[in-house]
CSV table of C-alpha atoms and ligand atoms in Angstrom, one decimal:
chain,number,residue,atom,x,y,z
A,1,UNK,CA,-30.1,2.8,-13.4
A,2,UNK,CA,-29.1,5.4,-10.9
A,3,UNK,CA,-26.8,4.4,-8.0
A,4,UNK,CA,-29.6,5.4,-5.6
A,5,UNK,CA,-32.1,3.0,-7.3
A,6,UNK,CA,-29.6,0.1,-7.4
A,7,UNK,CA,-28.7,0.6,-3.8
A,8,UNK,CA,-32.4,0.7,-2.8
A,9,UNK,CA,-32.9,-2.5,-4.7
A,10,UNK,CA,-29.9,-4.0,-2.9
A,11,UNK,CA,-31.4,-3.1,0.5
A,12,UNK,CA,-34.7,-4.8,-0.5
A,13,UNK,CA,-32.9,-7.8,-1.8
A,14,UNK,CA,-31.1,-8.1,1.6
A,15,UNK,CA,-34.3,-8.0,3.6
A,16,UNK,CA,-34.9,-11.8,3.8
A,17,UNK,CA,-31.5,-12.1,5.5
A,18,UNK,CA,-28.0,-11.8,4.1
A,19,UNK,CA,-24.4,-12.5,4.8
A,20,UNK,CA,-22.0,-9.7,4.0
A,21,UNK,CA,-18.7,-11.1,2.7
A,22,UNK,CA,-15.5,-9.2,2.1
A,23,UNK,CA,-12.4,-10.3,0.1
A,24,UNK,CA,-9.8,-12.3,1.9
A,25,UNK,CA,-7.5,-10.4,4.3
A,26,UNK,CA,-10.0,-7.5,4.1
A,27,UNK,CA,-8.5,-4.0,3.8
A,28,UNK,CA,-9.9,-0.9,5.3
A,29,UNK,CA,-12.1,-0.1,2.4
A,30,UNK,CA,-13.8,-3.5,2.4
A,31,UNK,CA,-14.2,-3.5,6.2
A,32,UNK,CA,-15.7,0.0,6.3
A,33,UNK,CA,-18.2,-0.7,3.5
A,34,UNK,CA,-19.2,-4.1,5.0
A,35,UNK,CA,-19.6,-2.7,8.5
A,36,UNK,CA,-21.7,0.3,7.3
A,37,UNK,CA,-23.9,-1.9,5.1
A,38,UNK,CA,-24.5,-4.2,8.1
A,39,UNK,CA,-25.4,-1.2,10.2
A,40,UNK,CA,-27.8,0.2,7.7
A,41,UNK,CA,-29.5,-3.2,7.2
A,42,UNK,CA,-29.9,-3.7,10.9
A,43,UNK,CA,-31.2,-0.2,11.7
A,44,UNK,CA,-33.3,0.6,8.7
A,45,UNK,CA,-34.4,-2.9,7.6
A,46,UNK,CA,-36.0,-5.6,9.6
A,47,UNK,CA,-33.9,-8.5,8.1
A,48,UNK,CA,-31.0,-10.3,9.6
A,49,UNK,CA,-27.5,-9.6,8.4
A,50,UNK,CA,-24.0,-10.5,9.5
A,51,UNK,CA,-20.4,-10.0,8.3
A,52,UNK,CA,-18.0,-12.7,7.3
A,53,UNK,CA,-14.4,-12.1,6.5
A,54,UNK,CA,-12.6,-15.0,4.8
A,55,UNK,CA,-9.1,-15.3,6.4
A,56,UNK,CA,-9.7,-12.2,8.6
A,57,UNK,CA,-8.9,-8.5,8.2
A,58,UNK,CA,-5.5,-7.0,7.6
A,59,UNK,CA,-3.4,-5.2,10.2
A,60,UNK,CA,-4.5,-1.6,9.4
A,61,UNK,CA,-8.1,-2.6,9.5
A,62,UNK,CA,-7.7,-4.4,12.9
A,63,UNK,CA,-6.1,-1.2,14.3
A,64,UNK,CA,-8.8,1.1,13.0
A,65,UNK,CA,-11.7,-1.1,14.1
A,66,UNK,CA,-10.4,-1.3,17.6
A,67,UNK,CA,-9.6,2.4,17.8
A,68,UNK,CA,-13.1,3.2,16.7
A,69,UNK,CA,-14.7,0.8,19.2
A,70,UNK,CA,-15.8,-1.9,16.7
A,71,UNK,CA,-15.1,-5.5,17.3
A,72,UNK,CA,-13.0,-7.4,14.8
A,73,UNK,CA,-15.3,-9.9,12.9
A,74,UNK,CA,-14.7,-13.6,13.1
A,75,UNK,CA,-13.0,-15.2,10.1
A,76,UNK,CA,-13.7,-18.6,8.7
A,77,UNK,CA,-15.8,-20.3,6.0
A,78,UNK,CA,-18.6,-18.0,4.8
A,79,UNK,CA,-21.8,-19.9,4.2
A,80,UNK,CA,-25.1,-18.1,3.4
A,81,UNK,CA,-28.1,-18.5,1.1
A,82,UNK,CA,-27.8,-14.8,0.0
A,83,UNK,CA,-24.5,-13.1,0.2
A,84,UNK,CA,-23.4,-9.5,-0.7
A,85,UNK,CA,-19.8,-9.4,-1.9
A,86,UNK,CA,-18.1,-6.3,-0.8
A,87,UNK,CA,-15.0,-4.8,-2.6
A,88,UNK,CA,-14.7,-8.1,-4.4
A,89,UNK,CA,-13.7,-8.1,-8.1
A,90,UNK,CA,-13.2,-11.9,-8.7
A,91,UNK,CA,-14.5,-14.9,-6.9
A,92,UNK,CA,-10.9,-16.1,-6.4
A,93,UNK,CA,-10.7,-13.3,-3.8
A,94,UNK,CA,-13.2,-15.1,-1.5
A,95,UNK,CA,-12.4,-18.7,-2.4
A,96,UNK,CA,-14.2,-20.9,0.2
A,97,UNK,CA,-17.6,-19.4,0.1
A,98,UNK,CA,-21.0,-21.2,-0.2
A,99,UNK,CA,-24.1,-19.4,-1.4
A,100,UNK,CA,-27.0,-19.8,-3.8
A,101,UNK,CA,-27.5,-16.1,-4.7
A,102,UNK,CA,-25.1,-13.2,-4.7
A,103,UNK,CA,-25.0,-9.5,-5.1
A,104,UNK,CA,-21.9,-7.2,-5.2
A,105,UNK,CA,-20.8,-3.7,-4.2
A,106,UNK,CA,-17.5,-2.8,-5.8
A,107,UNK,CA,-15.4,-0.2,-7.6
A,108,UNK,CA,-12.5,-2.2,-9.2
A,109,UNK,CA,-11.9,-1.3,-12.8
A,110,UNK,CA,-11.9,-4.9,-13.8
A,111,UNK,CA,-14.7,-6.9,-12.2
A,112,UNK,CA,-15.8,-10.4,-13.2
A,113,UNK,CA,-18.3,-10.9,-10.3
A,114,UNK,CA,-20.7,-8.3,-11.7
A,115,UNK,CA,-21.7,-10.8,-14.4
A,116,UNK,CA,-22.0,-13.7,-11.9
A,117,UNK,CA,-24.2,-12.0,-9.4
A,118,UNK,CA,-27.7,-10.8,-10.3
A,119,UNK,CA,-27.5,-7.5,-8.6
A,120,UNK,CA,-24.6,-5.1,-8.7
A,121,UNK,CA,-23.9,-1.7,-7.2
A,122,UNK,CA,-20.8,-1.2,-9.2
A,123,UNK,CA,-19.0,1.9,-10.3
A,124,UNK,CA,-15.3,1.8,-11.4
A,125,UNK,CA,-15.2,5.6,-11.1
A,126,UNK,CA,-16.3,5.6,-7.4
A,127,UNK,CA,-12.7,5.6,-5.9
A,128,UNK,CA,-13.6,3.2,-3.2
A,129,UNK,CA,-16.4,0.8,-2.2
A,130,UNK,CA,-16.8,2.9,1.0
A,131,UNK,CA,-17.4,5.9,-1.2
A,132,UNK,CA,-20.1,4.1,-3.1
A,133,UNK,CA,-21.9,3.1,0.1
A,134,UNK,CA,-21.5,6.6,1.6
A,135,UNK,CA,-22.8,8.2,-1.6
A,136,UNK,CA,-25.9,6.0,-1.7
A,137,UNK,CA,-26.6,6.8,1.9
A,138,UNK,CA,-26.1,10.5,1.3
A,139,UNK,CA,-28.5,10.5,-1.7
A,140,UNK,CA,-31.1,8.5,0.2
A,141,UNK,CA,-31.1,11.0,3.1
A,142,UNK,CA,-29.9,8.4,5.6
A,143,UNK,CA,-27.4,9.2,8.3
A,144,UNK,CA,-24.7,7.2,10.1
A,145,UNK,CA,-23.2,7.5,13.6
A,146,UNK,CA,-19.9,9.4,13.9
A,147,UNK,CA,-17.8,6.2,14.2
A,148,UNK,CA,-19.2,4.8,10.9
A,149,UNK,CA,-18.6,8.2,9.2
A,150,UNK,CA,-15.0,8.0,10.4
A,151,UNK,CA,-14.7,4.4,9.3
A,152,UNK,CA,-16.0,5.2,5.8
A,153,UNK,CA,-13.6,8.2,5.6
A,154,UNK,CA,-10.8,5.7,6.5
A,155,UNK,CA,-11.9,3.4,3.7
A,156,UNK,CA,-11.9,6.2,1.2
A,157,UNK,CA,-8.5,7.6,2.3
A,158,UNK,CA,-7.0,4.2,2.2
A,159,UNK,CA,-8.1,3.4,-1.3
A,160,UNK,CA,-7.4,6.8,-2.8
A,161,UNK,CA,-4.1,7.3,-0.9
A,162,UNK,CA,-5.5,10.4,0.8
A,163,UNK,CA,-7.3,11.7,-2.2
A,164,UNK,CA,-4.4,11.5,-4.6
A,165,UNK,CA,-7.1,10.1,-6.9
A,166,UNK,CA,-10.2,12.3,-6.4
A,167,UNK,CA,-13.1,13.8,-8.3
A,168,UNK,CA,-15.5,16.5,-7.3
A,169,UNK,CA,-18.1,13.8,-6.9
A,170,UNK,CA,-15.8,12.0,-4.3
A,171,UNK,CA,-15.1,15.2,-2.5
A,172,UNK,CA,-18.8,15.8,-2.1
A,173,UNK,CA,-19.1,12.4,-0.4
A,174,UNK,CA,-16.1,13.2,1.8
A,175,UNK,CA,-17.7,16.6,2.7
A,176,UNK,CA,-21.0,14.8,3.6
A,177,UNK,CA,-19.1,12.3,5.8
A,178,UNK,CA,-17.4,15.3,7.6
A,179,UNK,CA,-20.8,16.9,8.1
A,180,UNK,CA,-22.2,13.9,9.8
A,181,UNK,CA,-19.3,13.8,12.2
A,182,UNK,CA,-16.5,11.9,10.5
A,183,UNK,CA,-13.1,12.6,12.1
A,184,UNK,CA,-10.5,13.1,9.3
A,185,UNK,CA,-7.7,13.9,11.8
A,186,UNK,CA,-8.2,10.6,13.5
A,187,UNK,CA,-8.2,8.8,10.2
A,188,UNK,CA,-4.9,10.4,9.2
A,189,UNK,CA,-3.4,9.5,12.5
A,190,UNK,CA,-4.6,5.9,12.3
A,191,UNK,CA,-3.6,5.3,8.7
A,192,UNK,CA,-0.2,7.0,8.8
A,193,UNK,CA,1.3,5.5,11.9
A,194,UNK,CA,1.7,1.9,10.9
A,195,UNK,CA,3.3,-0.5,13.3
A,196,UNK,CA,6.8,-1.2,12.0
A,197,UNK,CA,8.5,-4.2,13.7
A,198,UNK,CA,11.2,-3.5,16.2
A,199,UNK,CA,13.8,-5.3,14.1
A,200,UNK,CA,13.0,-3.4,11.0
A,201,UNK,CA,13.2,0.0,12.8
A,202,UNK,CA,16.6,-1.0,14.2
A,203,UNK,CA,17.8,-2.1,10.8
A,204,UNK,CA,16.8,1.2,9.2
A,205,UNK,CA,18.4,3.3,12.0
A,206,UNK,CA,21.6,1.3,11.8
A,207,UNK,CA,21.7,1.7,8.0
A,208,UNK,CA,21.5,5.5,8.5
A,209,UNK,CA,24.1,5.6,11.3
A,210,UNK,CA,26.8,4.0,9.2
A,211,UNK,CA,25.9,5.5,5.9
A,212,UNK,CA,28.5,7.0,3.6
A,213,UNK,CA,27.6,10.1,1.6
A,214,UNK,CA,29.1,10.9,-1.8
A,215,UNK,CA,28.5,13.4,-4.5
A,216,UNK,CA,28.3,12.5,-8.2
A,217,UNK,CA,28.7,15.4,-10.6
A,218,UNK,CA,27.3,18.7,-9.4
A,219,UNK,CA,24.7,17.7,-6.9
A,220,UNK,CA,23.6,14.1,-7.3
A,221,UNK,CA,23.8,12.4,-3.9
A,222,UNK,CA,25.0,8.9,-3.6
A,223,UNK,CA,24.7,7.0,-0.4
A,224,UNK,CA,26.1,3.6,0.5
A,225,UNK,CA,25.4,1.6,3.6
A,226,UNK,CA,25.7,-1.9,5.1
A,227,UNK,CA,22.7,-3.8,6.5
A,228,UNK,CA,22.0,-7.2,7.9
A,229,UNK,CA,18.4,-7.3,6.8
A,230,UNK,CA,15.6,-5.2,5.5
A,231,UNK,CA,17.6,-3.8,2.5
A,232,UNK,CA,14.5,-2.6,0.8
A,233,UNK,CA,13.2,-0.6,3.8
A,234,UNK,CA,16.7,0.9,4.4
A,235,UNK,CA,16.9,2.0,0.7
A,236,UNK,CA,13.5,3.6,0.9
A,237,UNK,CA,14.7,5.6,3.9
A,238,UNK,CA,17.8,6.6,2.0
A,239,UNK,CA,15.8,7.8,-1.0
A,240,UNK,CA,13.2,9.6,1.2
A,241,UNK,CA,16.1,11.4,2.9
A,242,UNK,CA,17.4,12.7,-0.4
A,243,UNK,CA,19.7,10.1,-2.0
A,244,UNK,CA,19.7,10.0,-5.8
A,245,UNK,CA,21.5,6.7,-5.8
A,246,UNK,CA,21.1,4.5,-2.7
A,247,UNK,CA,23.2,1.4,-2.4
A,248,UNK,CA,22.8,-1.2,0.4
A,249,UNK,CA,25.3,-4.0,1.0
A,250,UNK,CA,24.0,-7.1,2.8
A,251,UNK,CA,26.8,-9.6,3.6
A,252,UNK,CA,25.7,-13.2,3.7
A,253,UNK,CA,27.7,-16.4,4.5
A,254,UNK,CA,29.9,-16.5,1.4
A,255,UNK,CA,28.7,-13.6,-0.7
A,256,UNK,CA,27.2,-10.2,-0.4
A,257,UNK,CA,24.0,-8.8,-1.9
A,258,UNK,CA,24.3,-5.3,-3.3
A,259,UNK,CA,21.0,-3.6,-3.8
A,260,UNK,CA,20.6,-0.4,-5.8
A,261,UNK,CA,17.8,2.2,-6.0
A,262,UNK,CA,17.8,5.3,-8.1
A,263,UNK,CA,15.6,8.4,-7.8
A,264,UNK,CA,13.4,9.5,-10.7
A,265,UNK,CA,15.3,12.8,-10.6
A,266,UNK,CA,18.5,11.0,-11.5
A,267,UNK,CA,16.9,8.9,-14.1
A,268,UNK,CA,15.8,12.0,-15.9
A,269,UNK,CA,19.3,13.4,-15.8
A,270,UNK,CA,21.0,10.3,-16.9
A,271,UNK,CA,18.4,9.2,-19.4
A,272,UNK,CA,19.6,5.6,-19.2
A,273,UNK,CA,18.6,2.7,-16.9
A,274,UNK,CA,21.2,3.6,-14.3
A,275,UNK,CA,20.5,1.0,-11.6
A,276,UNK,CA,20.6,-1.9,-14.0
A,277,UNK,CA,23.7,-0.6,-15.7
A,278,UNK,CA,25.5,-0.1,-12.4
A,279,UNK,CA,24.5,-3.6,-11.2
A,280,UNK,CA,25.8,-5.1,-14.4
A,281,UNK,CA,29.0,-3.1,-14.2
A,282,UNK,CA,29.6,-4.2,-10.6
A,283,UNK,CA,28.9,-7.8,-11.5
A,284,UNK,CA,31.4,-7.7,-14.4
A,285,UNK,CA,34.1,-6.0,-12.4
A,286,UNK,CA,33.8,-7.5,-9.0
A,287,UNK,CA,33.3,-11.2,-9.9
A,288,UNK,CA,29.6,-11.4,-9.5
A,289,UNK,CA,26.4,-11.1,-11.5
A,290,UNK,CA,23.8,-8.5,-11.5
A,291,UNK,CA,20.9,-6.9,-13.3
A,292,UNK,CA,17.5,-5.3,-12.8
A,293,UNK,CA,15.4,-2.4,-13.9
A,294,UNK,CA,16.2,1.3,-14.4
A,295,UNK,CA,15.4,2.4,-10.9
A,296,UNK,CA,15.9,-0.9,-8.9
A,297,UNK,CA,18.6,-3.5,-9.4
A,298,UNK,CA,20.8,-5.9,-7.5
A,299,UNK,CA,24.1,-7.8,-7.8
A,300,UNK,CA,25.7,-10.6,-5.8
A,301,UNK,CA,29.4,-10.3,-5.3
A,302,UNK,CA,32.0,-12.3,-3.4
A,303,UNK,CA,32.6,-11.1,0.2
A,304,UNK,CA,36.2,-10.2,-0.7
A,305,UNK,CA,34.9,-7.7,-3.3
A,306,UNK,CA,33.2,-5.5,-0.8
A,307,UNK,CA,36.5,-3.7,-0.2
A,308,UNK,CA,36.6,-2.8,-3.9
A,309,UNK,CA,33.0,-1.8,-4.1
A,310,UNK,CA,33.5,1.9,-3.4
A,311,UNK,CA,36.2,2.2,-6.1
A,312,UNK,CA,34.1,0.3,-8.6
A,313,UNK,CA,31.0,2.6,-8.1
A,314,UNK,CA,33.3,5.6,-8.5
A,315,UNK,CA,34.7,4.2,-11.6
A,316,UNK,CA,31.3,3.5,-13.1
A,317,UNK,CA,30.3,7.2,-12.8
A,318,UNK,CA,33.8,8.5,-13.9
A,319,UNK,CA,33.6,6.5,-17.1
A,320,UNK,CA,30.4,8.4,-17.8
A,321,UNK,CA,32.2,11.7,-17.3
A,322,UNK,CA,31.0,12.5,-13.8
A,323,UNK,CA,33.3,13.6,-10.9
A,324,UNK,CA,32.7,11.7,-7.7
A,325,UNK,CA,33.8,12.8,-4.3
A,326,UNK,CA,33.2,11.6,-0.7
A,327,UNK,CA,31.5,14.0,1.7
A,328,UNK,CA,31.6,11.6,4.6
A,329,UNK,CA,32.6,8.0,4.1
A,330,UNK,CA,30.6,6.9,7.1
A,331,UNK,CA,31.6,3.5,8.5
A,332,UNK,CA,29.6,1.1,6.3
A,333,UNK,CA,32.8,-0.5,5.0
A,334,UNK,CA,34.0,-1.4,8.5
A,335,UNK,CA,30.6,-2.8,9.4
A,336,UNK,CA,30.5,-4.9,6.2
A,337,UNK,CA,33.9,-6.4,6.2
B,401,LIG,MN1,-11.5,-1.0,-2.4
């Protein structure tokens, strides 16, 4: 059955009244699809429909809804005779929901709800549930107000990480959403500027301000820094800024956590699980224990060993035939000891 026919069937099925239910902590895709379906049912059908979001919507959705002038739906227990599950792949994602009949609109590759519900608008190749809804509306010759077009674009961009996963079919849907007034610039602004907590921003900036910069071999950049919290975010910043090996030291009461990240570039050059090997080496030589994966690893060492950490890291690479030199030692050591 064509998407168009299935969607038309869904609209008819919803006519006696329906509750539109998203997965818990609804993301932008789920919210956009639910809001638009609700709009379509209310403006083109004569039935009653409403939206229910178990445990509310996530932060990004909240931000986008209020920016586009929509009110954030109430969360709570969802009870309805007929419900449409939106962007839901398993019933565990909705938990506390009461209903006697269900239908589903979804795009997840694995979906166990499709067999449970009688009616399914389901396509694992759609890219996003928002794309499925938009494609059906486009094919039926419906239109949506600009705010809904922008919301649907946001859902698509969110799930496809700005079209990193895209097909010509999806691009046609995006093109239609732009034609009916969707604002891609606003979507990009709303989705990329995420609220990062003050404490995390400070931790990241501090980690940069005290960072030591070293060179391994010809042009592999190693950075070391000291942080009180948010080791993972600080390491991400270090990698984004160009580190091939990023090390963050986080001193605790009686020991220090050393977290290591390695770029894919360096992994290709070394052809060994560098992060895990370095963590193990540091553990063995500094009186701690460590391990992990090829690109991410960690080791816990005694506080006293922080002073020997730089030497031990140098030694690890020298044993593998690489020269190591300091470009700028920074002041991470002073901060950490
Ligand atoms: Mn989705």
